[in-house]
Coordinates of C-alpha atoms and ligand atoms in Angstrom, one line a residue:
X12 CA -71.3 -16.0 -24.2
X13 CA -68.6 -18.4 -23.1
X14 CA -68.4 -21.7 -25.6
X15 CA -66.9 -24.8 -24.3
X16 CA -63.6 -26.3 -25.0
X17 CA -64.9 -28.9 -27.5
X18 CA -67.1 -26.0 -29.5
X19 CA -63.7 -23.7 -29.3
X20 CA -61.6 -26.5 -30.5
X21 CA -64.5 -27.3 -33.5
X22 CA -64.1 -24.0 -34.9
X23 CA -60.6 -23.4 -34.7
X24 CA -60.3 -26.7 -36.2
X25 CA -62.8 -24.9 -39.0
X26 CA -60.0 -22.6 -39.3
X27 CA -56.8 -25.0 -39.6
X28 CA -55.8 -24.8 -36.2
X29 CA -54.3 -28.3 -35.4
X30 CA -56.4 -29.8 -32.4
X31 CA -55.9 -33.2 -30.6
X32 CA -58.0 -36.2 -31.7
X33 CA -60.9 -35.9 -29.6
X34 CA -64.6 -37.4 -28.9
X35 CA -67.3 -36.0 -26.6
X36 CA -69.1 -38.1 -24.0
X37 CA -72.0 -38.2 -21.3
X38 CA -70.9 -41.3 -20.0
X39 CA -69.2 -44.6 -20.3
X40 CA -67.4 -45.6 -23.2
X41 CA -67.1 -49.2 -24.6
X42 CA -63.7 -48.8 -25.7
X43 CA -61.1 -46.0 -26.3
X44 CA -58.9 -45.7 -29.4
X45 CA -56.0 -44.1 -28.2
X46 CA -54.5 -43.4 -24.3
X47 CA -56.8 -40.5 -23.0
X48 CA -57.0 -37.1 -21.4
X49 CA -60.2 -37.1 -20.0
X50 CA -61.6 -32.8 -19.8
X51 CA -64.5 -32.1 -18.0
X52 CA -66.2 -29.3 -19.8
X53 CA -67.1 -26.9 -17.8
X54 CA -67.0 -22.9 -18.5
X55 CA -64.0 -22.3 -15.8
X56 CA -60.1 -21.9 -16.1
X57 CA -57.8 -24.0 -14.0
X58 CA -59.8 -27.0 -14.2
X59 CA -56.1 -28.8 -14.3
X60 CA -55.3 -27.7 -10.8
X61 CA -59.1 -28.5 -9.6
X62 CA -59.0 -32.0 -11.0
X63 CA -60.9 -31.3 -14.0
X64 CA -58.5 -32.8 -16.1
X65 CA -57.4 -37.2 -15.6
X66 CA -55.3 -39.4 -17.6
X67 CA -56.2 -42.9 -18.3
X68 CA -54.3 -45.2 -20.6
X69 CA -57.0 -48.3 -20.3
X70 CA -61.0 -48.4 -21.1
X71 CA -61.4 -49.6 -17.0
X72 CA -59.6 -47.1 -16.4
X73 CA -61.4 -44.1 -18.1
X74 CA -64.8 -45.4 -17.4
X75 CA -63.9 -45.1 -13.6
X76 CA -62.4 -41.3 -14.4
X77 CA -65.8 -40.6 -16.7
X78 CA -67.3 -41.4 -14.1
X79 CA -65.5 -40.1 -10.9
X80 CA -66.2 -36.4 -13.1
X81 CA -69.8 -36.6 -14.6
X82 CA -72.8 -35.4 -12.3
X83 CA -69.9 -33.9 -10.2
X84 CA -68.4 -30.2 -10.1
X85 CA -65.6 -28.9 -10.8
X86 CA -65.1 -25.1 -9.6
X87 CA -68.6 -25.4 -8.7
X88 CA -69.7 -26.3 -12.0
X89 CA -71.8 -29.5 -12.4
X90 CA -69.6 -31.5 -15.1
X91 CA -72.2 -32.9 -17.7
X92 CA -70.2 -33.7 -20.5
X93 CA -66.6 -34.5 -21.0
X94 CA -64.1 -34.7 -23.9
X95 CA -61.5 -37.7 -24.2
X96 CA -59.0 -36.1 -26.0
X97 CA -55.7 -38.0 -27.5
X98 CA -52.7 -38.0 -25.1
X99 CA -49.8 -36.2 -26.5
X100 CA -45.8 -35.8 -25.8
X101 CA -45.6 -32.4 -25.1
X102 CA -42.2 -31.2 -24.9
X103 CA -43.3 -27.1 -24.7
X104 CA -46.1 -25.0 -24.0
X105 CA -46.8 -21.6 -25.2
X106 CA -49.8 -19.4 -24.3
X107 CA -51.7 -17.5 -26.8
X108 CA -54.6 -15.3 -27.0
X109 CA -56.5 -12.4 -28.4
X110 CA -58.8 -9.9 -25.9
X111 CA -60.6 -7.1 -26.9
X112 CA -59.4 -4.0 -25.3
X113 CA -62.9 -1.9 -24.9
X114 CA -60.5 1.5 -23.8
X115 CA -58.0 1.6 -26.7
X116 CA -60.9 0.5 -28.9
X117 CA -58.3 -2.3 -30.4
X118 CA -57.8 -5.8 -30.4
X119 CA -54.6 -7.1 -28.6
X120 CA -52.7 -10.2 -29.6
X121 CA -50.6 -11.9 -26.6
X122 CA -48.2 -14.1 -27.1
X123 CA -46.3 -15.6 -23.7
X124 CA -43.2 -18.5 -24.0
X125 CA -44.7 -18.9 -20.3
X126 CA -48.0 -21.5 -21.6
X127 CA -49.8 -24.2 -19.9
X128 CA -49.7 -22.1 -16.2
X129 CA -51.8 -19.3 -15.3
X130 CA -51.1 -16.6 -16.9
X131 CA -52.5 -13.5 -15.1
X132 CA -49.4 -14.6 -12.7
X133 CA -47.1 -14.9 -15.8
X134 CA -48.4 -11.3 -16.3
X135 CA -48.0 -10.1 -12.7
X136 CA -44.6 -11.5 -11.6
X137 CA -42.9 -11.5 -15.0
X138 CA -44.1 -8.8 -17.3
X139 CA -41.6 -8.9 -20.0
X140 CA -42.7 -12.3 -21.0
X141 CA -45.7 -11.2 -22.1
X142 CA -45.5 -10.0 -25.8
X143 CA -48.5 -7.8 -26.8
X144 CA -49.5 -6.4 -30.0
X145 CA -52.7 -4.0 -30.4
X146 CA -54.4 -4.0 -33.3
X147 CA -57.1 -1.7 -35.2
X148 CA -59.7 -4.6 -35.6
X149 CA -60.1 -2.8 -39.3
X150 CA -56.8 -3.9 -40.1
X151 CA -55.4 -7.3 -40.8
X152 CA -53.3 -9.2 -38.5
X153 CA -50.7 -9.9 -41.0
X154 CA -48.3 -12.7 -41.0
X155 CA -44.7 -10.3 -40.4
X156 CA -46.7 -8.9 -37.2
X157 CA -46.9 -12.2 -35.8
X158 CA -43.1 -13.4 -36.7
X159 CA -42.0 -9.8 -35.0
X160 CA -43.7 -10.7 -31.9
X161 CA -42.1 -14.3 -31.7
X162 CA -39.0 -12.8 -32.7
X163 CA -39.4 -10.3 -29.3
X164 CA -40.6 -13.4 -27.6
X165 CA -37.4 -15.1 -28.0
X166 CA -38.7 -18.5 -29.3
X167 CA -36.2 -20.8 -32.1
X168 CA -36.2 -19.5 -35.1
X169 CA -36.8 -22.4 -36.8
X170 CA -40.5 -22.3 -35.1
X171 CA -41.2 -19.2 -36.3
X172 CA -43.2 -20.3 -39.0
X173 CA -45.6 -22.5 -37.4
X174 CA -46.3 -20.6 -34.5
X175 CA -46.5 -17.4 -36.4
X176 CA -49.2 -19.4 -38.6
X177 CA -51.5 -20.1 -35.9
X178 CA -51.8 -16.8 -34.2
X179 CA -53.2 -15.4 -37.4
X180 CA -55.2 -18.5 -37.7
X181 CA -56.5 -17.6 -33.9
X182 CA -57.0 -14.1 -34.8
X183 CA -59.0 -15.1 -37.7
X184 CA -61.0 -16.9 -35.7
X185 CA -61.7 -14.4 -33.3
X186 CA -62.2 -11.5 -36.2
X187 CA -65.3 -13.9 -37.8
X188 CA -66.4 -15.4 -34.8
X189 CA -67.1 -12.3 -33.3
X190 CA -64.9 -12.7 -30.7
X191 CA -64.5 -11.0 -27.3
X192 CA -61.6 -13.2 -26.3
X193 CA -59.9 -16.4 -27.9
X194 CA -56.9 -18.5 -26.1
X195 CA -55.2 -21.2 -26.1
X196 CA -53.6 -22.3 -23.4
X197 CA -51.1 -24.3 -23.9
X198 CA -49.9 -24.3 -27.3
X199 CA -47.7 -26.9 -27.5
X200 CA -45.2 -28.9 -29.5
X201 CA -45.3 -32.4 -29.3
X202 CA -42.3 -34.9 -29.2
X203 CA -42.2 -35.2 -33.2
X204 CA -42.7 -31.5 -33.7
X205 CA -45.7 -31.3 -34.2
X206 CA -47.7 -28.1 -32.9
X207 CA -51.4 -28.7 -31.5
X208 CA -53.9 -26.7 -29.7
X209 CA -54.0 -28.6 -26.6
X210 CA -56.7 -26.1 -24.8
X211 CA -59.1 -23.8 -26.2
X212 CA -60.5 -20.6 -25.1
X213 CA -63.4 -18.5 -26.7
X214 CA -66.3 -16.0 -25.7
X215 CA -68.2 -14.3 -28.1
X216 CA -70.0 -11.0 -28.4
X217 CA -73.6 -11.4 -27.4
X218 CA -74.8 -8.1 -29.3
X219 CA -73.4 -10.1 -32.7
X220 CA -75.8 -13.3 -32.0
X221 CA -77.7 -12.1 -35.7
X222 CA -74.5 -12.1 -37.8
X223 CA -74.5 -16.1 -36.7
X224 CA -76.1 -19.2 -35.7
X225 CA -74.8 -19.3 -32.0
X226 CA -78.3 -21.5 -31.5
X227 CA -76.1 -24.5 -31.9
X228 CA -73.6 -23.4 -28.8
X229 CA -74.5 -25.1 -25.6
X230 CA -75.0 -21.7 -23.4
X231 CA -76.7 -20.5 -25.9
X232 CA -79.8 -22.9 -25.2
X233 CA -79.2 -22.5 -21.3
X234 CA -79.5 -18.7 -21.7
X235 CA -82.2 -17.5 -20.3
X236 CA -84.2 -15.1 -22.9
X237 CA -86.0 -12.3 -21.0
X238 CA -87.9 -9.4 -22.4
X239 CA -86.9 -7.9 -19.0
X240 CA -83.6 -7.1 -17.1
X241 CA -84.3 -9.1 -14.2
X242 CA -81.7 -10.0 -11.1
X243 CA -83.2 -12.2 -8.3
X244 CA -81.5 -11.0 -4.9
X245 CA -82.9 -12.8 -1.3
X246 CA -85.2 -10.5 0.2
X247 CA -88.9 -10.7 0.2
X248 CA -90.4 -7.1 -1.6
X249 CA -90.1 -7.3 -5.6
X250 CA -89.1 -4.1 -6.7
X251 CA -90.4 -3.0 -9.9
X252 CA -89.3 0.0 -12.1
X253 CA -89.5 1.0 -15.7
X254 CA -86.0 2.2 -16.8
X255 CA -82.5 0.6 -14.1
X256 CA -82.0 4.2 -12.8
X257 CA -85.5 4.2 -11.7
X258 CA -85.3 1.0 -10.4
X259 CA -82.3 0.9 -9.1
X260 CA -83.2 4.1 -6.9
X261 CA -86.4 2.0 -5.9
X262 CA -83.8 -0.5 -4.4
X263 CA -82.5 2.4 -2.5
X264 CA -85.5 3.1 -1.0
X265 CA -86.5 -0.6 -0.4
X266 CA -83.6 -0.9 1.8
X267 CA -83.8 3.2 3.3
X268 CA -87.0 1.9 4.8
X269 CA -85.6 -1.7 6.1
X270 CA -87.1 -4.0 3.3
X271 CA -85.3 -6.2 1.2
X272 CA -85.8 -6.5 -2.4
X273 CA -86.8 -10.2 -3.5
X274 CA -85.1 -9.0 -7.2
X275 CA -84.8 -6.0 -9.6
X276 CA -87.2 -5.9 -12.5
X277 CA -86.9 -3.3 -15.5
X278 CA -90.0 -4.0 -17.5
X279 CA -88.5 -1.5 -20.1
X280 CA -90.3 1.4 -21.7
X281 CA -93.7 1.5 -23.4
X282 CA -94.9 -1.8 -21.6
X283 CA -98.6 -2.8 -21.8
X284 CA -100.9 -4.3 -19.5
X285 CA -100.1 -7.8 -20.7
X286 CA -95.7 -6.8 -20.3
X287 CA -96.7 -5.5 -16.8
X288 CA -98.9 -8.7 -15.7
X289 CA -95.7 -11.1 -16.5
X290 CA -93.2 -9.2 -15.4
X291 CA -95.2 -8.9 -11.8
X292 CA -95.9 -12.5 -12.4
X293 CA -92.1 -13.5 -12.5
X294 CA -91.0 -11.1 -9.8
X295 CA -93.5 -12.1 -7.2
X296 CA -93.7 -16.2 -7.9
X297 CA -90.9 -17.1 -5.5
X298 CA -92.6 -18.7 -2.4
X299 CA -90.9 -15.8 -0.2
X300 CA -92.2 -12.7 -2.0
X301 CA -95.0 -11.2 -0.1
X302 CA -94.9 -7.8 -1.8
X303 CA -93.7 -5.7 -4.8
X304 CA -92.5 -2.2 -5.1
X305 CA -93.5 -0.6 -8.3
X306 CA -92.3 2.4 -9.6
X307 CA -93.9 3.8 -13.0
X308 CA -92.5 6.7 -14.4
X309 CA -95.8 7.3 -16.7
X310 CA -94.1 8.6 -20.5
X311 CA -94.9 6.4 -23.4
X312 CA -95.9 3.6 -20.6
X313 CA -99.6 4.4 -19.4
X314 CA -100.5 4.2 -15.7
X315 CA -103.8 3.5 -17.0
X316 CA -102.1 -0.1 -19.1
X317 CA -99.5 -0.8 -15.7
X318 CA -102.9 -0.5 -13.2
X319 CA -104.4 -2.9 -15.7
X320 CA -101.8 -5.2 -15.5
X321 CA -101.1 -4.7 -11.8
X322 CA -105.1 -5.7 -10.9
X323 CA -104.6 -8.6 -13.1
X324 CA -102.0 -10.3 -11.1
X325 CA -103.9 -9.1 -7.9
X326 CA -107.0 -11.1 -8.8
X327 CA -104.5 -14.1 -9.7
X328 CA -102.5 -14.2 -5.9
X329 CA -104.9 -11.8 -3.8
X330 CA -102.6 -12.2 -1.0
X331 CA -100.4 -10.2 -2.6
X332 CA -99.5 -6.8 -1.5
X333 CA -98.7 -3.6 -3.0
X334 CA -96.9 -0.4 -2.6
X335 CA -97.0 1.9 -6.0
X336 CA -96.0 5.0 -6.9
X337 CA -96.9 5.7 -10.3
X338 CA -96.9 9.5 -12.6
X339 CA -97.3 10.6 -15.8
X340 CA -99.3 9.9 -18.7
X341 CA -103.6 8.5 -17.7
X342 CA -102.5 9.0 -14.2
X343 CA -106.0 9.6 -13.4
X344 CA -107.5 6.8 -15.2
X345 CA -104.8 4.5 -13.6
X346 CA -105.7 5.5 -9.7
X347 CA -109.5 5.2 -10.9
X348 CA -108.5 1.4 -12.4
X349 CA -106.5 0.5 -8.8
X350 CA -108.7 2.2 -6.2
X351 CA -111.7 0.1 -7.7
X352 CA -109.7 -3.1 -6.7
X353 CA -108.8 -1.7 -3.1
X354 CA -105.0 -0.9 -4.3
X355 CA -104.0 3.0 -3.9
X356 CA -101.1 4.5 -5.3
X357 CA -99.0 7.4 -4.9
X358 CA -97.4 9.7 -7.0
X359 CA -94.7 11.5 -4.8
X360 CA -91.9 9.7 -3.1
X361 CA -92.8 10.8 0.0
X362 CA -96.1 9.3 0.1
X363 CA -94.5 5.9 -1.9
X364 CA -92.2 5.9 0.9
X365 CA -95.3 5.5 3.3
X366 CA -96.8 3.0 1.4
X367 CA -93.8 1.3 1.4
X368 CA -93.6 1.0 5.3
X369 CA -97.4 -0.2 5.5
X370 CA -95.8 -3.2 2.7
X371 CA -92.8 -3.5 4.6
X372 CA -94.3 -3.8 8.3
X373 CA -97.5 -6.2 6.9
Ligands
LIG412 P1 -57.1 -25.9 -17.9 O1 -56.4 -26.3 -16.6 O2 -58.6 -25.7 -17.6 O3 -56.5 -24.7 -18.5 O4 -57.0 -27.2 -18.9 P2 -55.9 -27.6 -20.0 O5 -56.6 -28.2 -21.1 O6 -55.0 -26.4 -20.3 O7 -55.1 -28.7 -19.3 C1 -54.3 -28.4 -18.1 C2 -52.9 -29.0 -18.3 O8 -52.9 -30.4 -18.5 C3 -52.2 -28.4 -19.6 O9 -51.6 -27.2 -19.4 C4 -51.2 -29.5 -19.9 O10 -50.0 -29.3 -19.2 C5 -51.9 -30.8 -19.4 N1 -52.4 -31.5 -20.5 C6 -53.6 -31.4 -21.2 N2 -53.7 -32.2 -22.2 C7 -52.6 -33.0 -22.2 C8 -52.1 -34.1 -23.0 O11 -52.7 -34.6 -23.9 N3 -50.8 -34.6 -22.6 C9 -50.1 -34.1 -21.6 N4 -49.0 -34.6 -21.3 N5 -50.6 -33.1 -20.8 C10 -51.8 -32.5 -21.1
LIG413 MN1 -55.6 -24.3 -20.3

């Protein structure tokens, strides 16, 4: 889950990480306290280059710029809040972060002198100004590692200290956040020396959501929770599959035959009737979905529960069609259940694949 700039910012400011002055807003403001950056917050990078990012010195001034952003996109991305944020000198910008590296099974600090631009060109065209350290996440990120990578990095010595202090505040960060990737981006010094975090930068690890109380994160709200792995795609035939292989082969099969799957369902193993009757009911209630495709691979799921479910949803939208293969455990009872309400079923491929066609061609 990404987090927006203003959450990122909150809890490295929780960690001592200097941030700008800042205040978050919907809308107009009736006065501003200081001259303003004005940040759309929306979950993209670049949003300088897109015009995502305005300066106004006066309140007219903002209000115009609130305005000019909010119920706008950005990248695509509807703007709905924004943060007016603090102008400040900046008179450098660094670029730091920390990724988790899923092959080396580490964590990998980057420093770059190269801030404030994009850095996967930084990266590309200029390698050696990109200082990397991996690091067993069991370990600490202690503060010598840091000074040797600023020392590599070739920045004054007299801001070793500060910067050296905020990458382990970052890492920290990361480490009890969870974190699958923290950045800022710029790091910068101000005019009076002052170092700030004038961007921020942080996903977190979904699987953690237990170990904290992401509720109060944005996304975390918009985030749809599904009991089922479920992808919409444009077609009209909902395919429907317990297990993704199963599924996904279903797709295959859709498309052999010249259908086009309306979305991929995985109702997941051991589902009931009631699982079955809402899972059908999401993958068929677009207005273009005249069929479904369901696959049952009958193990702890029984035919007898998924035919249950299936008639269910038949007697709720009889226009509905169905092609289903289905095998395994109360197969009989299951093709008793569907052959009452005028649905067959199949258990080979071959004849799913005919049933399929009659869908397909209806
Ligand atoms: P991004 O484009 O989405 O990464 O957004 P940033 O927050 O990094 O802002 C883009 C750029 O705007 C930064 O790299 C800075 O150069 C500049 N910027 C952001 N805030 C300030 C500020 O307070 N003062 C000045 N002078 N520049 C700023
Ligand atoms: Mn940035």
């Amino acid at each position: 889950m990404k987090l927006h700039e203003y959450e990122a910012k909150e809890i490295f400011k929780e960690n001592n990480i200097p941030i700008p002055k800042n205040k978050l807003v919907s809308g107009k403001v009736e006065s501003i306290d200081y001259p303003v950056v004005i940040k759309a917050q929306v979950l993209v990078g670049g949003r300088g280059k897109a015009g995502g990012i305005l300066f106004a010195d006066n309140v007219d001034d903002a209000n115009e710029k609130i305005e000019s952003l909010i119920g706008n996109t950005v990248k695509g991305e509807l703007v709905e809040k924004v943060l007016l944020e603090e102008q400040i000198k900046i008179v450098k910008e660094y670029y730091v972060g920390v990724v988790v590296n899923r092959n080396e099974k580490n964590n990998v600090v980057i420093f770059s002198t190269e801030g404030g631009v994009d850095i996967e060109e930084v990266a590309s065209k200029t390698p050696e100004k990109i200082i990397k350290l991996s690091l067993n996440p069991e370990k600490e990120f202690l503060p010598y590692l840091a000074r040797g990578m600023l020392k590599k990095a070739g920045i004054p010595s007299a801001e070793i200290p500060k910067v050296a202090d905020v990458l382990c505040k970052v890492y920290k960060a990361f480490k009890n956040m969870d974190g699958i990737l923290a950045e800022i981006n710029p790091l910068v010094f101000t005019e009076d020396g002052k170092i700030i975090a004038a961007d921020a930068v942080l996903n977190v690890d979904d699987d953690a959501y237990f170990r904290h109380n992401y509720e109060k994160f944005e996304e975390f709200n918009k985030q749809e929770k599904s009991e089922f792995a479920y992808v919409e795609l444009d077609g009209d035939i909902a395919v429907i599959g317990n297990g993704a292989g199963l599924t996904l082969a279903s797709m295959d099969i859709v498309k052999e035959f010249g259908g086009n799957p309306a979305c991929f369902l995985d109702v997941g193993g051991g589902s009931n009737r009631e699982t079955v009757k809402k899972a059908l009911l999401k993958a068929t209630s677009r207005k273009n979905v005249k069929g479904a495709f369901i696959n049952i691979l009958g193990g702890i799921t029984r035919c007898d529960e998924v035919s249950m479910g299936i008639v269910d949803v038949l007697k709720e939208n009889p226009n509905l069609k169905f092609a289903v293969r289905m095998m395994g455990t109360n197969e009989e009872e299951g093709r008793r259940i569907l052959s009452e309400n005028g649905i067959s079923f199949e258990s080979s491929m071959e004849g799913a694949a005919k049933a399929l066609t009659e869908l397909i061609n209806s």
